[in-house]
CSV table of C-alpha atoms in Angstrom, one decimal:
chain,number,residue,atom,x,y,z
A,1216,MET,CA,0.0,0.2,0.2
A,1217,SER,CA,1.7,3.4,-0.4
A,1218,ILE,CA,-0.1,6.8,0.6
A,1219,ALA,CA,1.3,9.3,-2.1
A,1220,THR,CA,1.7,8.4,-5.3
A,1221,THR,CA,5.5,9.7,-5.2
A,1222,ASN,CA,6.1,7.5,-1.7
A,1223,HIS,CA,7.0,4.0,-2.4
A,1224,ALA,CA,6.2,3.0,1.6
A,1225,THR,CA,5.9,-0.6,2.5
A,1226,GLU,CA,3.6,-1.8,4.7
A,1227,VAL,CA,4.5,-1.8,8.0
A,1228,ASP,CA,5.8,2.1,7.2
A,1229,SER,CA,1.5,3.0,5.5
A,1230,ALA,CA,1.0,0.9,8.5
A,1231,ALA,CA,2.7,3.1,10.6
A,1232,VAL,CA,2.0,6.2,9.4
A,1233,GLY,CA,-1.8,5.3,9.4
A,1234,ARG,CA,-1.3,5.7,13.4
A,1235,GLU,CA,0.2,8.6,13.2
A,1236,PHE,CA,-2.4,10.3,11.1
A,1237,GLU,CA,-5.1,9.0,13.7
A,1238,ALA,CA,-3.5,11.0,16.0
A,1239,LEU,CA,-3.7,14.0,14.6
A,1240,LEU,CA,-7.0,13.3,13.8
A,1241,SER,CA,-7.7,12.9,17.2
A,1242,ASP,CA,-5.7,13.2,19.8
A,1243,CYS,CA,-2.5,14.6,19.1
A,1244,GLY,CA,0.2,14.5,16.7
A,1245,VAL,CA,3.9,16.3,17.6
A,1246,TYR,CA,6.5,17.4,14.8
A,1247,SER,CA,9.4,19.3,14.3
A,1248,LEU,CA,8.8,21.6,11.6
A,1249,GLU,CA,12.0,21.5,10.2
A,1250,ASN,CA,11.2,23.3,6.0
A,1251,ARG,CA,9.6,26.5,7.8
A,1252,ALA,CA,11.7,29.6,8.0
A,1253,GLN,CA,11.1,32.2,8.9
A,1254,ILE,CA,12.2,36.3,8.4
A,1255,THR,CA,12.0,39.3,10.3
A,1256,ILE,CA,11.7,42.6,8.8
A,1257,THR,CA,12.5,46.0,11.1
A,1258,GLY,CA,12.8,49.6,10.4
A,1259,GLY,CA,10.2,52.3,10.6
A,1260,ASP,CA,9.6,51.3,6.7
A,1261,ARG,CA,8.3,48.2,7.3
A,1262,THR,CA,4.3,48.1,8.3
A,1263,ARG,CA,4.2,50.4,5.3
A,1264,TRP,CA,5.9,48.8,2.6
A,1265,LEU,CA,4.9,45.3,3.4
A,1266,ASN,CA,1.2,46.4,2.7
A,1267,GLY,CA,2.3,47.3,-0.7
A,1268,MET,CA,3.7,44.4,-1.0
A,1269,ALA,CA,1.3,41.3,0.3
A,1270,THR,CA,-2.0,41.1,-1.3
A,1271,ASN,CA,-3.5,41.3,3.1
A,1272,ASN,CA,-3.9,43.8,5.6
A,1273,ILE,CA,-0.5,43.8,6.9
A,1274,ARG,CA,-1.3,48.1,7.6
A,1275,ASP,CA,-4.1,47.4,10.2
A,1276,LEU,CA,-2.1,43.6,12.2
A,1277,GLN,CA,-2.4,44.4,15.4
A,1278,PRO,CA,0.1,43.2,18.1
A,1279,GLY,CA,0.3,39.7,18.6
A,1280,HIS,CA,-1.5,38.6,15.3
A,1281,GLY,CA,-0.7,37.6,11.5
A,1282,VAL,CA,-2.3,36.7,7.8
A,1283,TYR,CA,-1.9,34.9,5.7
A,1284,ALA,CA,-0.2,36.0,2.1
A,1285,PHE,CA,0.8,36.8,-0.8
A,1286,LEU,CA,3.5,37.8,-3.2
A,1287,LEU,CA,2.9,38.7,-6.6
A,1288,ASN,CA,4.3,40.3,-9.7
A,1289,PRO,CA,2.8,43.1,-11.3
A,1290,GLN,CA,1.0,40.7,-13.7
A,1291,GLY,CA,-0.3,38.8,-10.1
A,1292,ARG,CA,0.4,35.9,-10.9
A,1293,ILE,CA,2.0,34.2,-7.4
A,1294,LEU,CA,5.5,34.5,-6.6
A,1295,GLY,CA,5.3,32.9,-2.7
A,1296,ASP,CA,2.7,32.5,0.0
A,1297,LEU,CA,3.7,33.6,3.9
A,1298,HIS,CA,2.5,33.8,6.9
A,1299,ALA,CA,3.7,37.5,8.2
A,1300,TYR,CA,2.9,38.3,12.5
A,1301,ASN,CA,3.3,42.0,14.2
A,1302,ARG,CA,6.0,41.6,17.4
A,1303,GLY,CA,4.8,45.1,17.8
A,1304,LYS,CA,9.1,46.4,17.0
A,1305,LEU,CA,9.4,44.0,14.0
A,1306,LEU,CA,6.8,41.5,11.7
A,1307,LEU,CA,7.5,38.3,11.0
A,1308,ALA,CA,7.7,36.6,7.7
A,1309,GLU,CA,6.8,32.7,8.0
A,1310,THR,CA,7.4,30.9,5.1
A,1311,ASP,CA,8.4,26.8,3.8
A,1312,ARG,CA,12.8,27.0,3.3
A,1313,SER,CA,12.3,26.2,0.1
A,1314,GLN,CA,10.2,30.1,-0.9
A,1315,VAL,CA,13.7,32.4,1.2
A,1316,LYS,CA,15.8,32.8,-2.4
A,1317,THR,CA,12.5,33.7,-4.2
A,1318,LEU,CA,11.7,36.0,-1.0
A,1319,LEU,CA,14.4,37.1,0.0
A,1320,ALA,CA,15.1,38.6,-3.7
A,1321,THR,CA,11.8,39.8,-4.3
A,1322,PHE,CA,12.1,41.9,-0.9
A,1323,ASP,CA,15.4,43.6,-1.7
A,1324,HIS,CA,13.7,44.4,-5.3
A,1325,TYR,CA,12.0,46.7,-3.3
A,1326,ILE,CA,13.4,47.7,-1.2
A,1327,ILE,CA,14.8,51.3,-2.2
A,1328,MET,CA,14.5,53.9,-0.1
A,1329,ASP,CA,12.4,52.1,2.3
A,1330,ASP,CA,13.9,52.5,5.9
A,1331,VAL,CA,14.0,48.5,6.3
A,1332,GLU,CA,16.4,45.9,6.5
A,1333,VAL,CA,14.8,42.6,6.2
A,1334,THR,CA,17.0,39.5,8.2
A,1335,ASP,CA,16.3,34.9,7.5
A,1336,ILE,CA,16.2,34.2,11.5
A,1337,SER,CA,15.6,30.4,9.8
A,1338,ASP,CA,19.3,28.9,12.2
A,1339,LYS,CA,18.2,30.9,14.8
A,1340,GLN,CA,15.2,29.5,15.9
A,1341,ARG,CA,13.1,25.6,16.1
A,1342,LEU,CA,9.0,25.4,14.4
A,1343,ILE,CA,7.9,22.9,16.1
A,1344,GLY,CA,4.6,21.8,15.7
A,1345,ALA,CA,1.5,20.0,17.5
A,1346,ALA,CA,-1.6,19.5,15.8
A,1347,GLY,CA,-4.6,17.4,17.4
A,1348,PRO,CA,-7.6,18.1,18.9
A,1349,LYS,CA,-6.2,17.0,22.3
A,1350,SER,CA,-2.7,19.6,21.0
A,1351,ARG,CA,-3.9,22.6,23.6
A,1352,GLN,CA,-4.4,20.3,26.7
A,1353,VAL,CA,0.0,18.3,25.8
A,1354,LEU,CA,0.6,21.5,25.5
A,1355,ARG,CA,-0.5,22.1,29.4
A,1356,GLU,CA,0.7,19.0,30.4
A,1357,ALA,CA,4.3,19.9,28.6
A,1358,GLY,CA,4.5,23.7,31.7
A,1359,LEU,CA,3.6,25.9,28.4
A,1360,GLU,CA,0.5,27.5,29.9
A,1361,ILE,CA,-1.4,29.1,26.8
A,1362,PRO,CA,-5.2,31.7,26.6
A,1363,VAL,CA,-6.9,29.9,23.9
A,1364,LEU,CA,-5.9,31.7,21.2
A,1365,ALA,CA,-7.7,32.9,17.8
A,1366,PRO,CA,-5.7,31.5,14.3
A,1367,LEU,CA,-2.7,33.3,13.7
A,1368,GLN,CA,-2.6,34.1,17.0
A,1369,PHE,CA,-0.1,34.5,19.3
A,1370,VAL,CA,1.8,34.0,22.6
A,1371,ASP,CA,4.9,34.9,24.0
A,1372,VAL,CA,5.8,32.4,27.6
A,1373,THR,CA,8.2,31.4,29.0
A,1374,TRP,CA,9.7,27.8,29.8
A,1375,GLN,CA,12.3,26.1,31.4
A,1376,GLY,CA,13.4,29.3,32.1
A,1377,ALA,CA,13.3,30.5,28.7
A,1378,GLN,CA,11.3,32.6,26.9
A,1379,LEU,CA,9.8,31.2,23.4
A,1380,THR,CA,6.8,31.4,21.7
A,1381,VAL,CA,3.2,29.6,21.2
A,1382,ALA,CA,1.2,30.4,17.6
A,1383,ARG,CA,-2.0,29.6,16.6
A,1384,GLY,CA,-2.7,27.8,13.2
A,1385,ASP,CA,-4.7,28.7,10.5
A,1386,ASN,CA,-6.2,25.8,9.7
A,1387,SER,CA,-9.6,25.6,9.4
A,1388,SER,CA,-10.2,21.8,10.1
A,1389,ILE,CA,-8.6,20.8,13.3
A,1390,GLU,CA,-6.5,22.8,16.1
A,1391,THR,CA,-2.9,23.6,15.4
A,1392,TYR,CA,0.1,24.6,16.8
A,1393,GLU,CA,4.0,26.3,16.3
A,1394,VAL,CA,6.1,26.8,19.0
A,1395,TRP,CA,9.0,28.9,17.9
A,1396,ALA,CA,12.1,28.1,20.7
A,1397,SER,CA,15.4,28.2,20.4
A,1398,ALA,CA,17.3,25.1,19.0
A,1399,GLU,CA,18.7,23.9,22.2
A,1400,GLN,CA,15.3,23.8,23.6
A,1401,PRO,CA,14.5,19.7,23.9
A,1402,LEU,CA,10.8,21.9,23.9
A,1403,GLU,CA,9.9,18.9,20.9
A,1404,ASP,CA,10.5,15.3,23.7
A,1405,ALA,CA,8.5,16.8,26.2
A,1406,LEU,CA,5.5,17.5,24.0
A,1407,VAL,CA,5.5,13.6,23.1
A,1408,LYS,CA,5.9,12.6,27.4
A,1409,ALA,CA,3.7,15.3,27.4
A,1410,GLY,CA,1.2,12.5,26.2
A,1411,GLY,CA,1.6,13.4,22.5
A,1412,THR,CA,2.6,10.9,19.2
A,1413,ARG,CA,5.6,12.2,17.3
A,1414,VAL,CA,3.6,11.8,13.6
A,1415,SER,CA,6.5,11.9,10.3
A,1416,PRO,CA,6.0,13.9,7.1
A,1417,GLU,CA,4.0,11.8,5.7
A,1418,ALA,CA,1.5,11.5,8.2
A,1419,LEU,CA,1.4,15.6,7.6
A,1420,GLU,CA,1.4,15.1,3.6
A,1421,LEU,CA,-2.1,13.3,5.2
A,1422,LEU,CA,-3.0,15.7,6.5
A,1423,ARG,CA,-2.9,18.6,4.5
A,1424,ILE,CA,-4.3,17.3,2.0
A,1425,ALA,CA,-7.6,16.2,4.1
A,1426,SER,CA,-7.8,19.3,4.6
A,1427,GLY,CA,-7.5,20.8,1.2
A,1428,ILE,CA,-4.3,23.8,2.0
A,1429,PRO,CA,-2.6,24.3,-1.1
A,1430,ARG,CA,1.0,24.6,-1.2
A,1431,TYR,CA,3.8,26.8,-3.0
A,1432,GLY,CA,5.8,25.2,-5.6
A,1433,GLN,CA,3.0,21.7,-5.7
A,1434,ASP,CA,-0.5,23.2,-5.6
A,1435,ILE,CA,0.4,26.3,-6.5
A,1436,HIS,CA,2.9,28.1,-8.9
A,1437,GLU,CA,4.4,31.5,-10.0
A,1438,ARG,CA,1.9,30.8,-13.0
A,1439,ASP,CA,-1.1,30.7,-11.4
A,1440,LEU,CA,-3.9,33.6,-10.3
A,1441,PRO,CA,-4.8,34.2,-6.5
A,1442,GLN,CA,-8.9,33.5,-6.8
A,1443,GLU,CA,-8.3,30.7,-8.8
A,1444,THR,CA,-6.0,29.1,-5.6
A,1445,GLY,CA,-9.4,29.6,-3.5
A,1446,GLN,CA,-7.4,31.2,-1.1
A,1447,ASP,CA,-9.2,34.4,-0.1
A,1448,ARG,CA,-7.4,34.9,3.5
A,1449,ALA,CA,-5.0,35.6,1.2
A,1450,LEU,CA,-6.8,38.5,-0.5
A,1451,HIS,CA,-7.9,42.0,0.8
A,1452,PHE,CA,-10.1,44.3,-1.0
A,1453,SER,CA,-9.7,47.2,0.4
A,1454,LYS,CA,-6.3,47.4,2.4
A,1455,GLY,CA,-5.1,49.7,-1.2
A,1456,CYS,CA,-2.7,49.8,-3.0
A,1457,TYR,CA,0.1,46.4,-3.7
A,1458,ILE,CA,2.2,44.8,-6.0
A,1459,GLY,CA,-0.6,42.7,-8.8
A,1460,GLN,CA,-3.1,43.9,-7.4
A,1461,GLU,CA,-4.5,45.9,-10.5
A,1462,ILE,CA,-4.7,42.8,-11.9
A,1463,VAL,CA,-6.8,40.7,-8.4
A,1464,GLU,CA,-9.2,43.5,-8.6
A,1465,ARG,CA,-10.5,43.0,-12.7
A,1466,ILE,CA,-11.1,39.4,-11.6
A,1467,ARG,CA,-13.2,40.0,-8.8
A,1468,SER,CA,-14.9,42.3,-10.7
A,1469,ARG,CA,-15.2,39.9,-13.0
A,1470,GLY,CA,-17.0,37.2,-10.6
A,1471,ALA,CA,-15.0,34.8,-11.7
A,1472,VAL,CA,-12.3,32.7,-13.1
A,1473,HIS,CA,-12.2,30.3,-15.9
A,1474,ARG,CA,-10.3,27.0,-13.7
A,1475,ASN,CA,-10.5,26.1,-9.9
A,1476,PHE,CA,-8.5,24.3,-7.1
A,1477,THR,CA,-10.5,21.6,-5.9
A,1478,GLY,CA,-10.5,18.6,-4.1
A,1479,PHE,CA,-11.3,15.1,-6.1
A,1480,GLN,CA,-12.3,10.9,-4.9
A,1481,VAL,CA,-10.9,9.1,-6.9
A,1482,GLN,CA,-11.9,5.2,-7.8
A,1483,GLY,CA,-8.8,3.9,-9.4
A,1484,LYS,CA,-5.4,4.7,-9.1
A,1485,LEU,CA,-4.2,7.4,-6.8
A,1486,PRO,CA,-2.6,9.9,-10.3
A,1487,ALA,CA,0.4,11.0,-11.0
A,1488,THR,CA,1.3,14.1,-9.8
A,1489,GLY,CA,1.8,16.7,-12.8
A,1490,THR,CA,-1.3,14.2,-14.4
A,1491,LYS,CA,-4.2,16.0,-16.9
A,1492,ILE,CA,-7.3,15.7,-16.5
A,1493,GLN,CA,-9.9,14.9,-19.0
A,1494,SER,CA,-13.0,15.7,-19.9
A,1495,GLY,CA,-15.2,14.2,-23.6
A,1496,GLY,CA,-11.6,14.3,-25.3
A,1497,LYS,CA,-10.3,17.6,-23.8
A,1498,GLU,CA,-8.4,18.2,-21.3
A,1499,VAL,CA,-10.1,20.6,-18.5
A,1500,GLY,CA,-7.1,20.0,-15.5
A,1501,GLU,CA,-4.9,19.0,-13.9
A,1502,ILE,CA,-3.8,17.0,-10.3
A,1503,THR,CA,-1.2,18.2,-7.8
A,1504,SER,CA,-1.5,16.5,-5.0
A,1505,ALA,CA,-2.8,13.3,-4.4
A,1506,ALA,CA,-2.9,10.5,-1.2
A,1507,LEU,CA,-4.5,6.9,0.6
A,1508,LEU,CA,-6.5,8.6,3.1
A,1509,LEU,CA,-5.3,5.9,6.1
A,1510,MET,CA,-8.1,6.2,8.7
A,1511,SER,CA,-9.6,4.1,10.4
A,1512,THR,CA,-13.0,3.9,9.3
A,1513,GLY,CA,-12.1,3.1,5.7
A,1514,ASP,CA,-8.8,4.3,3.7
A,1515,LEU,CA,-9.8,7.5,1.1
A,1516,PRO,CA,-8.7,7.6,-2.3
A,1517,ALA,CA,-8.1,11.7,-2.6
A,1518,ALA,CA,-6.5,13.8,-5.1
A,1519,LEU,CA,-6.2,17.9,-5.6
A,1520,GLY,CA,-6.3,20.0,-8.2
A,1521,TYR,CA,-7.4,22.6,-10.5
A,1522,LEU,CA,-10.3,22.4,-12.8
A,1523,ARG,CA,-12.6,24.0,-15.4
A,1524,ARG,CA,-15.1,25.1,-14.3
A,1525,GLU,CA,-17.5,24.0,-17.5
A,1526,ALA,CA,-16.3,20.6,-16.5
A,1527,ALA,CA,-17.0,20.8,-12.6
A,1528,GLY,CA,-20.9,19.9,-13.2
A,1529,PRO,CA,-22.2,16.3,-11.9
A,1530,GLU,CA,-22.9,15.3,-15.1
A,1531,LYS,CA,-19.7,15.2,-16.4
A,1532,GLN,CA,-17.5,12.4,-16.7
A,1533,LEU,CA,-14.1,12.8,-15.7
A,1534,LEU,CA,-11.0,11.3,-16.0
A,1535,ALA,CA,-6.7,11.2,-14.9
A,1536,ASP,CA,-4.8,8.8,-16.1
A,1537,GLY,CA,-7.8,5.4,-15.8
A,1538,ALA,CA,-8.9,6.3,-12.7
A,1539,GLU,CA,-12.7,8.3,-12.6
A,1540,LEU,CA,-12.7,11.0,-9.8
A,1541,SER,CA,-15.5,13.1,-9.2
A,1542,VAL,CA,-15.7,16.3,-7.3
A,1543,ALA,CA,-15.1,16.9,-3.1
A,1544,ALA,CA,-15.4,19.7,-1.3
A,1545,LEU,CA,-12.3,20.7,0.8
A,1546,PRO,CA,-11.5,19.7,3.4
A,1547,PHE,CA,-12.4,16.7,2.5
A,1548,ALA,CA,-15.2,15.7,5.0
A,1549,GLU,CA,-15.2,12.0,5.9
A,1550,VAL,CA,-12.2,12.5,7.5
A,1551,PHE,CA,-13.0,15.4,10.2
A,1552,SER,CA,-15.9,13.9,10.5
A,1553,ARG,CA,-15.7,10.8,11.8
A,1554,PRO,CA,-18.1,8.2,13.7
A,1555,ASN,CA,-15.8,8.2,17.3
A,1556,GLN,CA,-14.9,12.3,17.4
């Protein structure tokens, strides 16, 4: 049994990943976020400057809170994505490590006469994640007393005599947290001792796909327009001008794009990433992620990708390398609405 189109896991590996995925859904999974990077933005012009770069509202972002946003080129295509947090004296941008080089180059290109300094601090921080309905309880058992946080709200706390930060994630399907700590703090082990289950990147990928969250570089590319991705949470339509805003506003005023990011249930062999979707002999979309969602209630073959609007009707037959597809709402409700929850 393989857990994803690009994974060659053995039967034993798949069983272990299935147990880890179950922990994320019903208990608390703990994991290292080694793929995440953090960049600080300082200087007197930082807020005005980043607000003119990002698709979301940085200008009115309150201290202790964050937003999800895209960076666009002048043609409105997506250069990258990030979470921006207001830490008072500085802004913190968090993104995938694979995007750091591009984002730093983009930032540098647009710092002209601005009082802005950008610094990659990724090697000075260690990010630990916790996800699941019991994740806050596990944090508390490990000694991290935090209040109820809104999505992308964060709080500084003291743990074993040192300061660290706990941020609530913005996955609408399940409760998630990030802890920003120094490299020497043994926090991951402490969370496991407090009742969390250590989970692998493969289990996290199942959670991402089940939640319908696109990943830049896999589900989102520079060719894509913001509204095609379905990530309305990244857009703010009354914040003022930013790079690419004219295209975003033009799409909004017209009311639609030609294709949309969507989920699919799969009957047959899981299609590989990049497989074209056919309907009536015509190419109507593309698969960007696929996985067998391993659950105790029954495995669900699922995929993410893009589909042209005219092919989304229930009467349309969709095929991807011989597999039959049916359009599914995101997130996949079968995963998060189970009898044992």
